[in-house]
mmCIF file of C-alpha atoms in Angstrom:
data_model
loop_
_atom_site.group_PDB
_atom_site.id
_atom_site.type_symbol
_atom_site.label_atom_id
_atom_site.label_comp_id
_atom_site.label_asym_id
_atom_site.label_seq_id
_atom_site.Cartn_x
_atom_site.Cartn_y
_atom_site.Cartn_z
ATOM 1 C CA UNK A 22 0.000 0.000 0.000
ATOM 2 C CA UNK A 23 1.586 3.370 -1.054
ATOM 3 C CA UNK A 24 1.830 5.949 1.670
ATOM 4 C CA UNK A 25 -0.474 8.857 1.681
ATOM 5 C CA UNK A 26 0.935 12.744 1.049
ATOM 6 C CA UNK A 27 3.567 13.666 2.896
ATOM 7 C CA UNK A 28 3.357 16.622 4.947
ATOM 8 C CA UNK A 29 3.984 20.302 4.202
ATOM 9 C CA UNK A 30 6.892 21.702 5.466
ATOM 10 C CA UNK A 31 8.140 24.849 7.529
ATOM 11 C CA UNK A 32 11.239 26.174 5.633
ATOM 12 C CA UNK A 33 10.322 24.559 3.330
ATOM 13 C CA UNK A 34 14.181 23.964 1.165
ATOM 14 C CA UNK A 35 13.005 22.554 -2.201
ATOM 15 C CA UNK A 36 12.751 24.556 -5.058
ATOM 16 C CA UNK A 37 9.423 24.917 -7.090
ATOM 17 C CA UNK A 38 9.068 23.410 -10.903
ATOM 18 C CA UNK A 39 9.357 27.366 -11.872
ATOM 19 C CA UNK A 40 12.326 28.097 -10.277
ATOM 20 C CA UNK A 41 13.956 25.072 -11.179
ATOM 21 C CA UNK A 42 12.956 26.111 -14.492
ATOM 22 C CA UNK A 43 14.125 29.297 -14.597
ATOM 23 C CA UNK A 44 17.781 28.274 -13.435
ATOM 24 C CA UNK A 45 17.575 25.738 -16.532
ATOM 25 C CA UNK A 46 16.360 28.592 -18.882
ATOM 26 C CA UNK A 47 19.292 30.716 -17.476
ATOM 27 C CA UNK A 48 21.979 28.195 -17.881
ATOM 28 C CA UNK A 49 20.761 27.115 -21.187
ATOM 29 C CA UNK A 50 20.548 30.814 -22.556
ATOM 30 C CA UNK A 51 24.783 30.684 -21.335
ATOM 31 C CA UNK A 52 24.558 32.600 -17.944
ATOM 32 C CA UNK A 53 23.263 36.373 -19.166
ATOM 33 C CA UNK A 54 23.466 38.872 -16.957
ATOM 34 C CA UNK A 55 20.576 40.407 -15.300
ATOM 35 C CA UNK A 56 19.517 44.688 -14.976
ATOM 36 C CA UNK A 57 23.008 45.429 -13.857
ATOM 37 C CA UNK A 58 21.809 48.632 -13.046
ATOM 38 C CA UNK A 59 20.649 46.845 -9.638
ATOM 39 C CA UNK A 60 22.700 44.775 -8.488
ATOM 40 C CA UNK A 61 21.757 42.115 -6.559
ATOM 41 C CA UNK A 62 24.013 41.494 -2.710
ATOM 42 C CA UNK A 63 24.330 38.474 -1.018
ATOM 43 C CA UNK A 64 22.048 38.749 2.325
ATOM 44 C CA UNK A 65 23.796 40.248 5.648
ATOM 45 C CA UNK A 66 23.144 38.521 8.828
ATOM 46 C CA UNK A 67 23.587 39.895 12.052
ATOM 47 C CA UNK A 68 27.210 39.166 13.949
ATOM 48 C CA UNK A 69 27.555 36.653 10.584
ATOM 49 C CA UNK A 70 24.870 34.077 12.166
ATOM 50 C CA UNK A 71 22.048 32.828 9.857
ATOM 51 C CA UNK A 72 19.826 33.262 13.335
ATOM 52 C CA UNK A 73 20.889 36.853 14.518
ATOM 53 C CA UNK A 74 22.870 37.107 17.872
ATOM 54 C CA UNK A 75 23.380 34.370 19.806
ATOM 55 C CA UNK A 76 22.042 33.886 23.526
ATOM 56 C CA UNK A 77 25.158 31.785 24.448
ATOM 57 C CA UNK A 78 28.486 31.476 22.250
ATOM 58 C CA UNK A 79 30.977 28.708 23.548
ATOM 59 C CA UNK A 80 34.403 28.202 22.270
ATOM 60 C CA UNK A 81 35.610 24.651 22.034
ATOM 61 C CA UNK A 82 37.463 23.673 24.997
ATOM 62 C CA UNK A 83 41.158 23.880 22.719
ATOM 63 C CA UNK A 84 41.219 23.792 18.905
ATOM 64 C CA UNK A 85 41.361 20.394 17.422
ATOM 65 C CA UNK A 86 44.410 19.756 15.350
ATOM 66 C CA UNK A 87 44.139 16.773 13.268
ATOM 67 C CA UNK A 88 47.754 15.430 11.854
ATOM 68 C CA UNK A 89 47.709 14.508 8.006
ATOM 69 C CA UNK A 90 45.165 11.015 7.528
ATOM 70 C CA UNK A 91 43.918 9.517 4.644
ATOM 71 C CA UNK A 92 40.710 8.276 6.649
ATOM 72 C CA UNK A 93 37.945 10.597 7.768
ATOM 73 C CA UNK A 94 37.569 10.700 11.852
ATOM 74 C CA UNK A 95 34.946 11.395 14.252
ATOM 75 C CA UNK A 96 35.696 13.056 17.516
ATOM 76 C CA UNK A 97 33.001 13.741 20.397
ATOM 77 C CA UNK A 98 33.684 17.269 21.714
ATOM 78 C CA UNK A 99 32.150 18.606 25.430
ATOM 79 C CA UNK A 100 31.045 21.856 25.952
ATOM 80 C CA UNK A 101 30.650 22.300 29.172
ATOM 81 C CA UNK A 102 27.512 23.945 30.625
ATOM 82 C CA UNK A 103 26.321 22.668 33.426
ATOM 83 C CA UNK A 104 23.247 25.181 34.525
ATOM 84 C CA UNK A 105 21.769 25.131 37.953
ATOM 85 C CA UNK A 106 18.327 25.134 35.928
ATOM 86 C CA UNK A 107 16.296 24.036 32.920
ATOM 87 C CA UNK A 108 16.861 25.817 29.785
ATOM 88 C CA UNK A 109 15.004 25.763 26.680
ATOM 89 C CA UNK A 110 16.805 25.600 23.118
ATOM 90 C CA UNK A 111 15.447 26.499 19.834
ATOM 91 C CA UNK A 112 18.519 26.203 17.859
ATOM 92 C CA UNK A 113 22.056 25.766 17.337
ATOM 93 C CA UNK A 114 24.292 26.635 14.764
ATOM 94 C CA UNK A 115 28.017 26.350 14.329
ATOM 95 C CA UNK A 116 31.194 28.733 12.485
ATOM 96 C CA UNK A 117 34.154 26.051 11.570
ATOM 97 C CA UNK A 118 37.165 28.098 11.512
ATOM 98 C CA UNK A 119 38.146 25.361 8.409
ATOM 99 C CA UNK A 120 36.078 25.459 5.510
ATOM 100 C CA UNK A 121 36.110 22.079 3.984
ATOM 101 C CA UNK A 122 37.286 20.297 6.695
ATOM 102 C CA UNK A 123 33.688 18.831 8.609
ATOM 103 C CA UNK A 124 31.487 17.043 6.697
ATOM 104 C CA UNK A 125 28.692 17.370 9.466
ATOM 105 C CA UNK A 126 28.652 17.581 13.211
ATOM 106 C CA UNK A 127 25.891 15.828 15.364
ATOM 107 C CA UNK A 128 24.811 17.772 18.608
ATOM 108 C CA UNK A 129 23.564 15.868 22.010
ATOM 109 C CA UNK A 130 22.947 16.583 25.344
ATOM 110 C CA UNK A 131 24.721 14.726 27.636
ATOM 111 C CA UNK A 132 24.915 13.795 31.417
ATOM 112 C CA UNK A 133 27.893 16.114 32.749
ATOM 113 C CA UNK A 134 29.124 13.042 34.437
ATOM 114 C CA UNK A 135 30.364 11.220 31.073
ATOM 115 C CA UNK A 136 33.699 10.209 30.521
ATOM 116 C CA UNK A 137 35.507 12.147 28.211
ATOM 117 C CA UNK A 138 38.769 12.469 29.719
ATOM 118 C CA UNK A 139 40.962 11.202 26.108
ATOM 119 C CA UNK A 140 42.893 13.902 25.373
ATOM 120 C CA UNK A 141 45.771 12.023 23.767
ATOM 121 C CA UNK A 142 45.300 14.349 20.484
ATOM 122 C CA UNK A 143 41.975 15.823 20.289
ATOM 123 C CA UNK A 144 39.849 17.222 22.911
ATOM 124 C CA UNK A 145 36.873 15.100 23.925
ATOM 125 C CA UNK A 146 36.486 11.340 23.238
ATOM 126 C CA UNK A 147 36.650 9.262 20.146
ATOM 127 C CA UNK A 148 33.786 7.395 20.989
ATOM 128 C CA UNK A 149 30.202 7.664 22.893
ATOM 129 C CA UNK A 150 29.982 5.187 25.894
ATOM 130 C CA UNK A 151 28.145 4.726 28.892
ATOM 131 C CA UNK A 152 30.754 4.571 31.920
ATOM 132 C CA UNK A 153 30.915 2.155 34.798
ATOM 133 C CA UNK A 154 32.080 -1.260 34.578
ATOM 134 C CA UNK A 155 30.382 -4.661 35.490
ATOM 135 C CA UNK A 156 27.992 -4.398 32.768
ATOM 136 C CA UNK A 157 27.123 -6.357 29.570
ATOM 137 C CA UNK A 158 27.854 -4.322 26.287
ATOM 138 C CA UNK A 159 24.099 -4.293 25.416
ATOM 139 C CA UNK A 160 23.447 -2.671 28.668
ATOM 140 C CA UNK A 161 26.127 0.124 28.127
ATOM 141 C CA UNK A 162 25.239 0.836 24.643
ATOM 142 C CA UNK A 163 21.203 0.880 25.725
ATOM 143 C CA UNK A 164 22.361 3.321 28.567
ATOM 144 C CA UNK A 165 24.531 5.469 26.328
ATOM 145 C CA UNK A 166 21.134 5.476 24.163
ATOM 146 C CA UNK A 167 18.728 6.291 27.163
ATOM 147 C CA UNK A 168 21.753 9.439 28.016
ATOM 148 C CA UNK A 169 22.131 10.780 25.050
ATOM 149 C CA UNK A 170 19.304 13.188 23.858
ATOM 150 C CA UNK A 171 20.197 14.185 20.283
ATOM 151 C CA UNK A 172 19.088 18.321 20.156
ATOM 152 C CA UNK A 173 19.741 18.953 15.910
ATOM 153 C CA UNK A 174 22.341 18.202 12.846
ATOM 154 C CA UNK A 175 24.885 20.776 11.808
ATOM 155 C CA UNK A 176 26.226 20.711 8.057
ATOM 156 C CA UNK A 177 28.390 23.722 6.312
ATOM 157 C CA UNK A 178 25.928 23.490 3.722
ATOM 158 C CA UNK A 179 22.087 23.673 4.890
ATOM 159 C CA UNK A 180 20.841 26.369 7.287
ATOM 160 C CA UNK A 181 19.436 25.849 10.691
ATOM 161 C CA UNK A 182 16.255 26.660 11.691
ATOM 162 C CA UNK A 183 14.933 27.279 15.214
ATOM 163 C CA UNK A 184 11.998 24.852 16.363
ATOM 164 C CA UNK A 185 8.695 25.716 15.600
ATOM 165 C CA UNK A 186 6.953 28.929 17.814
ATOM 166 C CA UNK A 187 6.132 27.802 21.250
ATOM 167 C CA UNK A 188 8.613 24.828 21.270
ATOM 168 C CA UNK A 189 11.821 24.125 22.277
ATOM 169 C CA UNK A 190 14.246 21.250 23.185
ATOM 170 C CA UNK A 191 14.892 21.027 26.944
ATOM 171 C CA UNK A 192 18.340 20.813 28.180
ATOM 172 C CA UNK A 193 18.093 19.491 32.111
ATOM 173 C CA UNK A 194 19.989 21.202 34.501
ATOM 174 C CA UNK A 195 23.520 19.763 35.236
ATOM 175 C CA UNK A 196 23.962 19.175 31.638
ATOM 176 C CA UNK A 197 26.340 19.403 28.996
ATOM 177 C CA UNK A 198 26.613 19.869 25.259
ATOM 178 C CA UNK A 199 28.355 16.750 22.942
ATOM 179 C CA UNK A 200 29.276 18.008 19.720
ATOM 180 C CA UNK A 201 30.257 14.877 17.342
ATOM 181 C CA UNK A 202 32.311 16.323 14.500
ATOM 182 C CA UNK A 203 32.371 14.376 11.453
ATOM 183 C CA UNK A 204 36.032 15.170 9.598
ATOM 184 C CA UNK A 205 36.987 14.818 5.887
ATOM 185 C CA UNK A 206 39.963 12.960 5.433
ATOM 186 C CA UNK A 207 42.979 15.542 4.900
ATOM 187 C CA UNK A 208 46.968 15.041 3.546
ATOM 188 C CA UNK A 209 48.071 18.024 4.736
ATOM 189 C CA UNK A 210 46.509 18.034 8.341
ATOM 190 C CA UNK A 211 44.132 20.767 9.526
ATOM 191 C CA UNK A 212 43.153 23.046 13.127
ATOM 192 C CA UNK A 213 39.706 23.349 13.575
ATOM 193 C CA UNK A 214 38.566 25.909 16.503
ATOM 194 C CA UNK A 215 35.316 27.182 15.353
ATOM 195 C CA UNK A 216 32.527 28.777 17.586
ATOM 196 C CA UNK A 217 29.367 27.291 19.179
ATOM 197 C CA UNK A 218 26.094 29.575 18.926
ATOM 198 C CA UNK A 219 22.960 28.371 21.178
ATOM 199 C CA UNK A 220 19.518 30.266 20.879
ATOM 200 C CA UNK A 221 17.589 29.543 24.263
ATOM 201 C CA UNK A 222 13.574 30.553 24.462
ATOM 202 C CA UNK A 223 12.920 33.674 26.194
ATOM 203 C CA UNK A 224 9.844 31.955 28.043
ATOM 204 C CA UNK A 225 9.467 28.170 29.115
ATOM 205 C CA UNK A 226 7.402 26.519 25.705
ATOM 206 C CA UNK A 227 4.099 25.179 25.508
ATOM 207 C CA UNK A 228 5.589 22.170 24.160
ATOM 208 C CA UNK A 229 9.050 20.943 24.790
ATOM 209 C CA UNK A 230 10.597 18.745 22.188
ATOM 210 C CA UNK A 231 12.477 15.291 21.790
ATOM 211 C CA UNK A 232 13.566 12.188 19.431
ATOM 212 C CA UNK A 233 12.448 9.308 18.744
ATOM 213 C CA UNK A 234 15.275 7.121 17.091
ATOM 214 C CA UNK A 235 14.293 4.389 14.854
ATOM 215 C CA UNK A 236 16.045 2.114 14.683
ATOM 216 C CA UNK A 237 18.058 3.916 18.168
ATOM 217 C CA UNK A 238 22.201 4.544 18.089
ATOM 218 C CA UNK A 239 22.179 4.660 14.658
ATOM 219 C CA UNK A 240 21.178 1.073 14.609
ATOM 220 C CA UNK A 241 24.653 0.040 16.111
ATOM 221 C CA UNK A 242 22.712 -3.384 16.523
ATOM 222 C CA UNK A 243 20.548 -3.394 13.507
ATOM 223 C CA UNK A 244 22.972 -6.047 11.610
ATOM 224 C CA UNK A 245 23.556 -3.074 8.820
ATOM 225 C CA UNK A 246 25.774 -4.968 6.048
ATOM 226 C CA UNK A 247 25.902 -3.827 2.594
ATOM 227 C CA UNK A 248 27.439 -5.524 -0.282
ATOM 228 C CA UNK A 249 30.228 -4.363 -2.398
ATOM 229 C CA UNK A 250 28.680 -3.151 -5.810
ATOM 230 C CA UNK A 251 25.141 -3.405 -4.783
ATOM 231 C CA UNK A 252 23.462 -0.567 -6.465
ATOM 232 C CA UNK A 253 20.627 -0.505 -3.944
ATOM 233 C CA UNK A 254 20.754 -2.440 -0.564
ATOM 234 C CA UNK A 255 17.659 -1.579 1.281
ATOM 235 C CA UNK A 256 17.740 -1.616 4.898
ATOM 236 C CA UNK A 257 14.360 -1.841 6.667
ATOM 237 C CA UNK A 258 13.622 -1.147 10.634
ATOM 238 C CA UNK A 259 9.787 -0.794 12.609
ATOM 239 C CA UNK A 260 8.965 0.476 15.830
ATOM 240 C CA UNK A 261 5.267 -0.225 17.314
ATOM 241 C CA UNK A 262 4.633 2.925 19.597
ATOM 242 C CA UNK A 263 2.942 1.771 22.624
ATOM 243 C CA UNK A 264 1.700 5.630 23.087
ATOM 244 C CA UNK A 265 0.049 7.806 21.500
ATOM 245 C CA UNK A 266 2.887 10.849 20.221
ATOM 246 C CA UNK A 267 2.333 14.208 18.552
ATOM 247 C CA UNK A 268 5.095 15.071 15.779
ATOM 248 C CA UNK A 269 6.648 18.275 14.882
ATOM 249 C CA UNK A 270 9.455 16.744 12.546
ATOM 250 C CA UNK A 271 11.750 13.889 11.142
ATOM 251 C CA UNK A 272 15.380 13.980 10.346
ATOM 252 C CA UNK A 273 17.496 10.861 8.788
ATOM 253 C CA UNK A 274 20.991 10.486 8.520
ATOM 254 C CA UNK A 275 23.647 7.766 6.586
ATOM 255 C CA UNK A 276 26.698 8.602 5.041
ATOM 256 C CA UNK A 277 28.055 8.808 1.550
ATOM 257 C CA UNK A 278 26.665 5.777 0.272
ATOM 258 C CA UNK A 279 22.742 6.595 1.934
ATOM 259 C CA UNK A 280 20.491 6.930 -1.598
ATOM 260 C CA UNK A 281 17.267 7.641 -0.569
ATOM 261 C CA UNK A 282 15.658 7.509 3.190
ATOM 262 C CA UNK A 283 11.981 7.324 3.779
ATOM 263 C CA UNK A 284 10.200 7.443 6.878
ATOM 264 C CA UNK A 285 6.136 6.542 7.111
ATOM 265 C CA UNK A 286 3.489 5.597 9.639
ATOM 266 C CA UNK A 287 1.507 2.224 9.691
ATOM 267 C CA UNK A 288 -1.545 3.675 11.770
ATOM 268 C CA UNK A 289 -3.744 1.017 14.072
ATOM 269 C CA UNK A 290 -6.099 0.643 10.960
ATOM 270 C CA UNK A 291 -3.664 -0.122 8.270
ATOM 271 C CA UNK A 292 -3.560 2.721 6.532
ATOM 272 C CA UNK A 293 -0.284 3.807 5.764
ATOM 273 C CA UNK A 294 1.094 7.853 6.354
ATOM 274 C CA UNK A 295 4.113 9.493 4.969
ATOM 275 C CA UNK A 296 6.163 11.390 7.337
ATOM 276 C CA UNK A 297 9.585 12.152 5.750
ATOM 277 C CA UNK A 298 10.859 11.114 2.415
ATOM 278 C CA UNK A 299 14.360 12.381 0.955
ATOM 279 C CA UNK A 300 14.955 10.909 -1.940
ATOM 280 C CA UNK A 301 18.335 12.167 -3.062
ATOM 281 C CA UNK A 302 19.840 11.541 -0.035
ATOM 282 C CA UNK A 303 23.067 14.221 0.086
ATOM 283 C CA UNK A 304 25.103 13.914 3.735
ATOM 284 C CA UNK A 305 26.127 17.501 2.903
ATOM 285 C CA UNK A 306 22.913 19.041 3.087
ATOM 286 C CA UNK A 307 21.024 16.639 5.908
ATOM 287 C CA UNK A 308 19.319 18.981 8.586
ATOM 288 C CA UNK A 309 16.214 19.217 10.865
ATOM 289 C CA UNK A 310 12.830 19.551 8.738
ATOM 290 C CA UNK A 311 10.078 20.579 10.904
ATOM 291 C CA UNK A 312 6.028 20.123 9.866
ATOM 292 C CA UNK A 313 3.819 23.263 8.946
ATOM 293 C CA UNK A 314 1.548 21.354 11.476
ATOM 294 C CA UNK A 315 1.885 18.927 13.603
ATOM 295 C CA UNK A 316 0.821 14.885 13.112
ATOM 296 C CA UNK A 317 -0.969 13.124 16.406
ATOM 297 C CA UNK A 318 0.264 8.938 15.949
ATOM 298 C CA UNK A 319 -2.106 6.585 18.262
ATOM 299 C CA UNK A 320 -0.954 4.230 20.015
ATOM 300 C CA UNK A 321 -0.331 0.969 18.143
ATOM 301 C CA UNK A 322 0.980 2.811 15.116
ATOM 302 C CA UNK A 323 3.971 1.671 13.445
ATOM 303 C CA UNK A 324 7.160 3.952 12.709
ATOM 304 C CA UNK A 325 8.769 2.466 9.459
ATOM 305 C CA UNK A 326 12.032 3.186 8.066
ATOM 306 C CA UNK A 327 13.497 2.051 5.101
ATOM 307 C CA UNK A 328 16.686 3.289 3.773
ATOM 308 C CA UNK A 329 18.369 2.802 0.730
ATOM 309 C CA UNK A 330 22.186 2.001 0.200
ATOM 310 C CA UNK A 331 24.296 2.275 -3.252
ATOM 311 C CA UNK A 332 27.300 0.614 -3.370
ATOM 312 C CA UNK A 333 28.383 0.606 -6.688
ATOM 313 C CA UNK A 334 30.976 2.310 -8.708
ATOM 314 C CA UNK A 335 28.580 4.773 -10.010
ATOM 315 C CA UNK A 336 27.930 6.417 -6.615
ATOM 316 C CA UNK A 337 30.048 9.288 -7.339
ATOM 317 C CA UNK A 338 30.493 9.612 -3.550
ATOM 318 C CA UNK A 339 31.466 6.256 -2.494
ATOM 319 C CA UNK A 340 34.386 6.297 -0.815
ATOM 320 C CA UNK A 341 36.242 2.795 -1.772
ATOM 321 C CA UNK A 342 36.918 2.393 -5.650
ATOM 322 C CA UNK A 343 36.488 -0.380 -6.242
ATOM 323 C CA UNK A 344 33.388 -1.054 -3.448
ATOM 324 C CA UNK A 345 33.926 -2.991 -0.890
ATOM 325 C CA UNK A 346 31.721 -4.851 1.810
ATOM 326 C CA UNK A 347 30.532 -1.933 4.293
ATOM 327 C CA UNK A 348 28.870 -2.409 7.676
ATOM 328 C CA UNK A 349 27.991 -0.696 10.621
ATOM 329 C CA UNK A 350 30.551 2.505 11.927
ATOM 330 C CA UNK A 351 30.792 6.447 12.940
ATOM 331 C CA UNK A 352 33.349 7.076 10.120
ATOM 332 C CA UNK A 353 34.058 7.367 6.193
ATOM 333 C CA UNK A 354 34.066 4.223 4.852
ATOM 334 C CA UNK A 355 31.609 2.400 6.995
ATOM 335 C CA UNK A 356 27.592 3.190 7.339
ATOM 336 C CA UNK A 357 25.082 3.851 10.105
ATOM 337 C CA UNK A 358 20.903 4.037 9.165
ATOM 338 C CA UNK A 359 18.399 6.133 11.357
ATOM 339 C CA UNK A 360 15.544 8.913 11.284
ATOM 340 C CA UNK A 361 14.255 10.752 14.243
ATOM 341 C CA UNK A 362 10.492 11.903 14.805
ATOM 342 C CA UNK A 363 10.833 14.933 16.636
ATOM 343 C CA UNK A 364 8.241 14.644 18.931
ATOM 344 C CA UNK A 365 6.620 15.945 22.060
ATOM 345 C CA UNK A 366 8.102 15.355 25.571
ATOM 346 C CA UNK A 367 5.675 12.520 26.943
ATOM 347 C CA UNK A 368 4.308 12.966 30.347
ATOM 348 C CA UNK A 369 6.706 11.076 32.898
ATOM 349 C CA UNK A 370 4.488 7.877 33.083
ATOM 350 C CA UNK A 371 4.400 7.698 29.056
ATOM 351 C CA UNK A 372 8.003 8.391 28.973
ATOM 352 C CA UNK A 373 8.958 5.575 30.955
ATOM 353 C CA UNK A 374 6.683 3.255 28.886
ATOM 354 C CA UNK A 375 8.156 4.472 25.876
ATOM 355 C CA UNK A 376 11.789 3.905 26.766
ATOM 356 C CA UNK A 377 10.963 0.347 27.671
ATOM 357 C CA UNK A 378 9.604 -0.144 24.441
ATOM 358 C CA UNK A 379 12.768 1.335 22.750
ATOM 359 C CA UNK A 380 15.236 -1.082 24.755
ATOM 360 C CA UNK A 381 12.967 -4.179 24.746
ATOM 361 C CA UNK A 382 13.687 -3.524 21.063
ATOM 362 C CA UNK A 383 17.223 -2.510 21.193
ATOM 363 C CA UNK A 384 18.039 -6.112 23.083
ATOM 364 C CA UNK A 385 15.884 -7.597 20.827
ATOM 365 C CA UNK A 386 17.951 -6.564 17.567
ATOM 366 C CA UNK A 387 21.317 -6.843 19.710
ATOM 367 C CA UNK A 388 20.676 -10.637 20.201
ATOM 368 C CA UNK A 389 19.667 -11.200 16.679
ATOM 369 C CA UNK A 390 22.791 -9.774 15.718
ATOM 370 C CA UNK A 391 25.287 -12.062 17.885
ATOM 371 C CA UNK A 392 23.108 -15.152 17.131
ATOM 372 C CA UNK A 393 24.024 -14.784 13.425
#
């Protein structure tokens, strides 16, 4: 059964048939130039941020100097916050201080009791785990899961817009900001020191705002394995919500060899919804899109995600010539498979239910995965 319309969108990025047109037109008419008379400038933003002026800047805790690599690398980065109270974020953005250098940062909220003492070259950690000893690696990685509140996507490419009016995402007191860079592979090494901006609400929101992760850590347990040269490996993940949610927005995310991502709603009487459908999938420009209005999901519904892999030569962006195998991992080279419903905050009681539901699931994917 095909899904139904997917929903309008705030900010809205796409460009209409006419424009796309007109660029067309342009291009085939060899690149004329317009009234000259009025020239046309590119738009000014206040202090050079997309948003205006920031509530908060942060500098990164020392600038990240990455010796020449052929690989790409992922380092987790802590800003340190730590506020005696709630406060209520409608965006962040990000300045790199090298251009080229990040192909996309992931931003979390953390506990400000993580580990992250690694500071053997970079700042930060080179990995997200939970701490403590004693326990199984399913229950770490379903704790690191349960710790880890993702609050938006960073890429140099696609803007970043705050949540929708009277939202926000809540960052708890006592915690801290995780910024996961994503870095391009460089020969001649690079320093990256860039500049943290955080937009907070003035007011506490009518709604505050969280993810819902299917399938959750990037499906670190999912089994992801696609084959070398397989022009489209589809990857396919379902989570039954055992309460009813309200949705604001969906954001996916895969790396260079992610095709197309599509996220949709099997509702208690079979009818099937489309929430969130990219199908050009570009890591470069992957971002938060939030709905011109938002979708209520009953309980019993089922979030589906299927995501599409190309591993053949003529993905212009794979990174191995010629393919190889590729399975699950945080870096170039190697693949992860998610999208979030933004969502909002259940009441405690839901919450709770919620999260059970999300690590019955997690074990239940872990254990397929080491019975293989």
């Amino acid at each position: 059964m095909a899904a139904s319309g997917y929903p309008d969108l705030l900010h809205d990025p796409r460009l209409t048939g006419r424009q796309m047109s007109t660029i067309v037109s342009w291009i085939d008419a060899g690149t004329p130039a317009g009234n000259i008379s009025k020239p046309a400038f590119p738009p000014s933003f206040p202090a050079s941020w997309m948003l205006g002026v920031p509530d908060l800047t942060l500098s990164l805790p020392r600038a990240m100097s990455l010796p020449p690599d052929t690989s790409a690398r992922v380092f987790n980065v802590v800003l340190y916050m730590n506020f005696p109270t709630d406060r209520w974020i409608t965006a962040i953005d990000y300045q790199p201080s090298s251009h080229g250098l990040l192909s996309h940062a992931v931003i979390f909220a953390a506990p400000a009791a993580l580990n992250v003492d690694d500071e053997d070259v970079l700042p930060g950690f080179a990995g997200l785990a939970a701490t403590g000893t004693g326990a199984s690696i399913g229950q770490r990685l379903a704790e690191v899961d349960r710790s880890l509140e993702p609050m938006g996507v960073w890429t140099p490419y696609a803007r970043v817009w705050p949540a929708p009016d009277r939202t926000a995402l809540r960052l708890p007191k006592g915690t801290n900001l995780v910024i996961q860079f994503h870095a391009r592979p460089t020969d001649t090494g690079a320093i990256e020191d860039g500049t943290v901006a955080v937009y907070f609400s003035k007011t506490a929101p009518e709604t505050s705002l969280t993810s819902l992760q299917v399938p959750s850590s990037l499906g670190i347990v999912a089994g992801l394995d696609i084959p070398a040269g397989e022009p489209r490996a589809v990857f396919k993940e379902e989570l039954t919500l055992p309460i009813d949610v309200t949705v604001f927005g969906a954001r996916g995310h895969a790396h260079e060899l992610g095709k197309d991502l599509k996220l949709t709603a099997r509702l208690p009487n079979g009818s099937l919804r489309g929430l969130l459908w990219i199908d050009r999938w570009d890591t470069r420009w992957q971002q938060s899109y939030y709905f011109a209005a938002p979708i209520k999901l009953p309980k019993g519904t089922k979030i589906q995600v299927e995501i599409a892999y190309d591993n053949s030569p003529a993905n212009s962006r794979n990174p191995s010539s010629p393919p190889r195998r590729v399975v699950w991992g945080p870096g170039l080279g190697a693949e992860v498979s998610a999208m979030d419903l933004i969502i909002a905050t259940p009441a405690p009681a839901d919450a709770a239910v919620l999260a059970s539901a999300r690590t019955a699931r997690f074990r239940e994917q872990l254990l397929k995965t080491i019975l293989k």
